[in-house]
Amino acid sequence: MSANSPPTVDRVERAANPALLLALALILCCAVAAFLLLPAELGVKAISLTIALLAIFGVFSILLYAFGQLQFAGRASRFDVTKAIADGNSDGLIVTDADSRIVYANDAYRVFSGAKGAADLKLVERLFTGAPEVSEAVYRLAQAARGGKSAVEELRMAPPLSGDGAAAWYRIRVRPLDGVSRRGATLWTVSDITRERERHESFFQDLQHAIDYLDHAPAGFFSADPDGSIVHMNATLANWLDYDIAQFAAGQLKLADIVAADGAALLSVVSGHPGEVTTERFDVDLKRRGGQFLPVRLLHRVAFSSAGLPGPSRTLALNRAPGEDDGNDLRAAEVRFARFFNATPMAIASVAADGGVLRANGAFARLAPAALKPPVGEARPSLYAGVAERDHSALREALAAASSGKGDVAPVDLALSGEPPRSARFFVSAAADPQGDEGANATVFALDTTEQRALQESFVQSQKMQAIGQLAGGIAHDFNNVLTAIIGYSDLLLANHRATDPSFQDIMQIKQNANRAAGLVRQLLAFSRRQTLRPQTLQLGEVLSDLQMLLRRLVGETIELDVVLGRDLWLVKADLNQFEQVIVNLVVNARDAMKDGGKITLRTRNVPAAECASFNEKSLIPADYVLVEVEDEGHGIPAHVRDKIFEPFFTTKEVGKGTGLGLSMVYGIVKQTGGYVFCDSEEGAGAVFRILLPRFIPEAGVEPAKKEPAKPAADLTGRGAILLVEDEEAVRAFAARALASRGYTVLEAATGVEALRVVEGAAAIDLIVSDVIMPEMDGPTMLTELRRRGLNVKIIFVSGYADDAFARNLPEGQEFLFLPKPFTLKQLIETVKSAMS
């Protein structure tokens, strides 16, 4: 059948004819009568014949139903209603089957197509032709129909289908019809939307006119989202602020970009009740793109939702620049004062006796925004809302004193509410005119002291750490003397006892525990930055590569150790053994923080001076550094613990599981090397320790000096006069006995002053072994005096402190040997033998 053929279905499919039903009933009655009146055999035949006729009638009815020629009465009734609705629809409706044959078309579609009869009907593809954009739209619809999909297109026909007018707009929809007997049936809907489009175009033209009027109004206008992003600005305001309105995009500017000083904070704290629209007036300065200020009066309106949340703001700006006002001197003075009030960096607020904030400037809005938002159920904001609850009593006392007219109310330091923690100093004074400014009883001036308090706390912490370091250093010095005597006398006892002697193991236990104590003392000295360091030029990549095997054994099998070494690392100057101890301590701490396993990452890289600011550490002096990072995936460090982790004896481990000296030793070694150590951690998110060691640049052509370790002499005996200067009697007695047993003549002195007297009465002295810190006269001062008197013998300084701690007190170029405490008998004899050779 061609597309122009008459529609195959343009009728209502009726229910079965009532005559058929009457015939069926008559046949059944005749069968019953025959069964009752005829003989038995004939009755049975009649019944059988009736059943056969009924079967034939049923099969015939099923075939009629299958071909749509028979409907049940209820369904036919519903079909009549549906067809009536379709026939009366003002939109053109046409149904096609899978072969693009017209199955149904209503009267509206016939009008659209101009068809006078069924033979004149056209498919939508044939009806809408012409311009390429029309053909393309119809093609897309046809493709959707063939694919069993829904689609909609709007197109413009010139001339229209009716032929009246220049052009018309049509909306064409296509969708598959499910649940119908015909396979692939598709419904096309054609609507004339010309008037609808004209109404829309008229609306948009009116809107454009309104925007043009707003753009060229004599006042500025802008709209901002609650987050401060400016979404609209009229041309007048853009011209005032020197912005090109054609290049302005929503969200490109923030309130802080166009409102000077703290005016943006003042706008952001406008408060209101749920469902209300609040309008506030502000005299502030706007900021031009070039940085110049423009005085304006803002009429700021904010609508609040039913939940009390602020919506987008609408703000009108009136130019108050000189020459733009109406010549009213009083109003001009008011504007100047308001600008001064809102532009001052001092936070100012007028407050009632109960703490209600009546008026505040921009600086106050920035400092305590919570104080300018009314609490739930309150009509006006409260100053107490901006202050931490623990400080409410102090603020209440200050307001009460000012409200009673007292002068010289002492300033109060208060913690502000909200995060991050901040603080401020409030100066509260009585209002000059309690009846003015809406009944204000007090004026509050506030200064942000957050940074000042942070600096104070940092200084106090630094002083605390220095005091602890001095205490630890003093204890370590005295304890070193005790340990030197214990270790020394243990060596003397061991020299007189064989390994088979029952006392030998007891003496060894004494010495081993003394050595353990010496290790703790070294950690204390490391924290106090007074330990002995032997700095040498290091390439940290090589050091960590050599240390990997030890670290992997320390962390165990459940923890992965990843070492990421940077390329071309700069050189540093540090004590190799102490640096390795730093890394071991940090890795062990990271291991202990991951009981269930995890990953530890060691990273190194160069940090140029320009990148130092990225660490956000105020104490870090910009320079070239080599960075070492130790990162773990453990439980992290809480904020209240982070400030204490480098303190000696502070530990979060169980009793008996840690000394609390590991991180303090790391801190001391890194600081003594001239570097920095920082910790970055959040609870539950692991921790990162960063060590920054200063870059070392060797002088051109000069190899870094390397001290060869002294080889122990096979024969440790010797001759010569040795002056032994030591204020600790036990140490002096042990050293004198040890040296005398090796053939040396020992002259003893308890102080530097006594040593000078011994030198005057001695015939000859070949070597001086002296403590550094002594009463009356220390070792360096004694050496300076001996050199002045012409005694130029070698000297060995003995101390628990680092040699550079006292070397600065010696004459320039003065040479000396150094023996750190505590030392063993063998170390003492070997050092003396080396100096005497």
mmCIF file of N, CA and C in Angstrom, residues 635-674:
data_model
loop_
_atom_site.group_PDB
_atom_site.id
_atom_site.type_symbol
_atom_site.label_atom_id
_atom_site.label_comp_id
_atom_site.label_asym_id
_atom_site.label_seq_id
_atom_site.Cartn_x
_atom_site.Cartn_y
_atom_site.Cartn_z
ATOM 1 N N HIS A 635 48.621 5.697 63.265
ATOM 2 C CA HIS A 635 47.446 6.322 63.873
ATOM 3 C C HIS A 635 47.539 7.838 63.972
ATOM 4 N N GLY A 636 48.691 8.420 63.590
ATOM 5 C CA GLY A 636 48.817 9.877 63.626
ATOM 6 C C GLY A 636 49.074 10.394 65.035
ATOM 7 N N ILE A 637 49.273 11.692 65.113
ATOM 8 C CA ILE A 637 49.584 12.344 66.385
ATOM 9 C C ILE A 637 48.509 13.393 66.666
ATOM 10 N N PRO A 638 47.798 13.304 67.784
ATOM 11 C CA PRO A 638 46.782 14.313 68.107
ATOM 12 C C PRO A 638 47.392 15.703 68.229
ATOM 13 N N ALA A 639 46.582 16.721 67.985
ATOM 14 C CA ALA A 639 47.071 18.105 67.994
ATOM 15 C C ALA A 639 47.617 18.497 69.362
ATOM 16 N N HIS A 640 46.973 18.036 70.457
ATOM 17 C CA HIS A 640 47.430 18.452 71.784
ATOM 18 C C HIS A 640 48.740 17.767 72.176
ATOM 19 N N VAL A 641 49.132 16.736 71.440
ATOM 20 C CA VAL A 641 50.383 16.029 71.736
ATOM 21 C C VAL A 641 51.514 16.543 70.851
ATOM 22 N N ARG A 642 51.166 17.057 69.665
ATOM 23 C CA ARG A 642 52.172 17.398 68.663
ATOM 24 C C ARG A 642 53.191 18.416 69.174
ATOM 25 N N ASP A 643 52.766 19.334 70.026
ATOM 26 C CA ASP A 643 53.679 20.367 70.513
ATOM 27 C C ASP A 643 54.649 19.852 71.572
ATOM 28 N N LYS A 644 54.441 18.621 72.050
ATOM 29 C CA LYS A 644 55.272 18.107 73.142
ATOM 30 C C LYS A 644 56.190 16.964 72.723
ATOM 31 N N ILE A 645 56.107 16.535 71.469
ATOM 32 C CA ILE A 645 56.789 15.304 71.085
ATOM 33 C C ILE A 645 58.310 15.408 71.168
ATOM 34 N N PHE A 646 58.870 16.618 71.062
ATOM 35 C CA PHE A 646 60.325 16.758 71.105
ATOM 36 C C PHE A 646 60.852 17.027 72.519
ATOM 37 N N GLU A 647 59.941 17.052 73.492
ATOM 38 C CA GLU A 647 60.384 17.268 74.865
ATOM 39 C C GLU A 647 60.976 15.972 75.418
ATOM 40 N N PRO A 648 62.080 16.061 76.198
ATOM 41 C CA PRO A 648 62.669 14.848 76.771
ATOM 42 C C PRO A 648 61.736 14.211 77.799
ATOM 43 N N PHE A 649 61.747 12.894 77.810
ATOM 44 C CA PHE A 649 60.963 12.068 78.741
ATOM 45 C C PHE A 649 59.460 12.119 78.455
ATOM 46 N N PHE A 650 59.053 12.756 77.341
ATOM 47 C CA PHE A 650 57.634 12.724 76.983
ATOM 48 C C PHE A 650 57.411 11.560 76.019
ATOM 49 N N THR A 651 56.481 10.688 76.347
ATOM 50 C CA THR A 651 56.189 9.548 75.500
ATOM 51 C C THR A 651 54.721 9.176 75.636
ATOM 52 N N THR A 652 54.156 8.636 74.558
ATOM 53 C CA THR A 652 52.776 8.156 74.583
ATOM 54 C C THR A 652 52.733 6.633 74.682
ATOM 55 N N LYS A 653 53.907 6.010 74.775
ATOM 56 C CA LYS A 653 53.951 4.556 74.878
ATOM 57 C C LYS A 653 53.650 4.123 76.305
ATOM 58 N N GLU A 654 53.394 2.828 76.452
ATOM 59 C CA GLU A 654 53.100 2.287 77.764
ATOM 60 C C GLU A 654 54.317 2.400 78.678
ATOM 61 N N VAL A 655 54.047 2.328 79.971
ATOM 62 C CA VAL A 655 55.129 2.412 80.947
ATOM 63 C C VAL A 655 56.101 1.265 80.698
ATOM 64 N N GLY A 656 57.381 1.608 80.633
ATOM 65 C CA GLY A 656 58.404 0.603 80.402
ATOM 66 C C GLY A 656 58.681 0.323 78.947
ATOM 67 N N LYS A 657 57.889 0.943 78.013
ATOM 68 C CA LYS A 657 58.074 0.686 76.585
ATOM 69 C C LYS A 657 58.894 1.770 75.895
ATOM 70 N N GLY A 658 59.193 2.857 76.568
ATOM 71 C CA GLY A 658 59.967 3.916 75.935
ATOM 72 C C GLY A 658 60.510 4.893 76.957
ATOM 73 N N THR A 659 61.661 5.494 76.634
ATOM 74 C CA THR A 659 62.289 6.448 77.557
ATOM 75 C C THR A 659 61.811 7.867 77.337
ATOM 76 N N GLY A 660 61.224 8.142 76.155
ATOM 77 C CA GLY A 660 60.823 9.510 75.860
ATOM 78 C C GLY A 660 61.977 10.371 75.395
ATOM 79 N N LEU A 661 63.117 9.734 75.058
ATOM 80 C CA LEU A 661 64.289 10.501 74.632
ATOM 81 C C LEU A 661 64.564 10.357 73.136
ATOM 82 N N GLY A 662 63.833 9.474 72.444
ATOM 83 C CA GLY A 662 64.119 9.235 71.033
ATOM 84 C C GLY A 662 63.960 10.466 70.177
ATOM 85 N N LEU A 663 62.782 11.115 70.211
ATOM 86 C CA LEU A 663 62.550 12.301 69.384
ATOM 87 C C LEU A 663 63.309 13.510 69.903
ATOM 88 N N SER A 664 63.527 13.579 71.222
ATOM 89 C CA SER A 664 64.307 14.702 71.745
ATOM 90 C C SER A 664 65.743 14.610 71.249
ATOM 91 N N MET A 665 66.272 13.389 71.121
ATOM 92 C CA MET A 665 67.613 13.215 70.572
ATOM 93 C C MET A 665 67.634 13.616 69.094
ATOM 94 N N VAL A 666 66.578 13.232 68.349
ATOM 95 C CA VAL A 666 66.484 13.639 66.944
ATOM 96 C C VAL A 666 66.503 15.158 66.839
ATOM 97 N N TYR A 667 65.707 15.806 67.677
ATOM 98 C CA TYR A 667 65.636 17.268 67.676
ATOM 99 C C TYR A 667 67.005 17.887 67.961
ATOM 100 N N GLY A 668 67.695 17.353 68.989
ATOM 101 C CA GLY A 668 68.978 17.923 69.376
ATOM 102 C C GLY A 668 70.048 17.737 68.322
ATOM 103 N N ILE A 669 70.129 16.535 67.736
ATOM 104 C CA ILE A 669 71.157 16.272 66.720
ATOM 105 C C ILE A 669 70.935 17.149 65.492
ATOM 106 N N VAL A 670 69.680 17.223 65.032
ATOM 107 C CA VAL A 670 69.395 18.031 63.836
ATOM 108 C C VAL A 670 69.685 19.500 64.103
ATOM 109 N N LYS A 671 69.283 19.997 65.280
ATOM 110 C CA LYS A 671 69.545 21.394 65.608
ATOM 111 C C LYS A 671 71.034 21.669 65.728
ATOM 112 N N GLN A 672 71.774 20.754 66.356
ATOM 113 C CA GLN A 672 73.214 20.964 66.520
ATOM 114 C C GLN A 672 73.929 20.916 65.180
ATOM 115 N N THR A 673 73.329 20.220 64.211
ATOM 116 C CA THR A 673 73.920 20.160 62.871
ATOM 117 C C THR A 673 73.579 21.400 62.059
ATOM 118 N N GLY A 674 72.684 22.239 62.576
ATOM 119 C CA GLY A 674 72.296 23.455 61.866
ATOM 120 C C GLY A 674 71.049 23.283 61.024
#
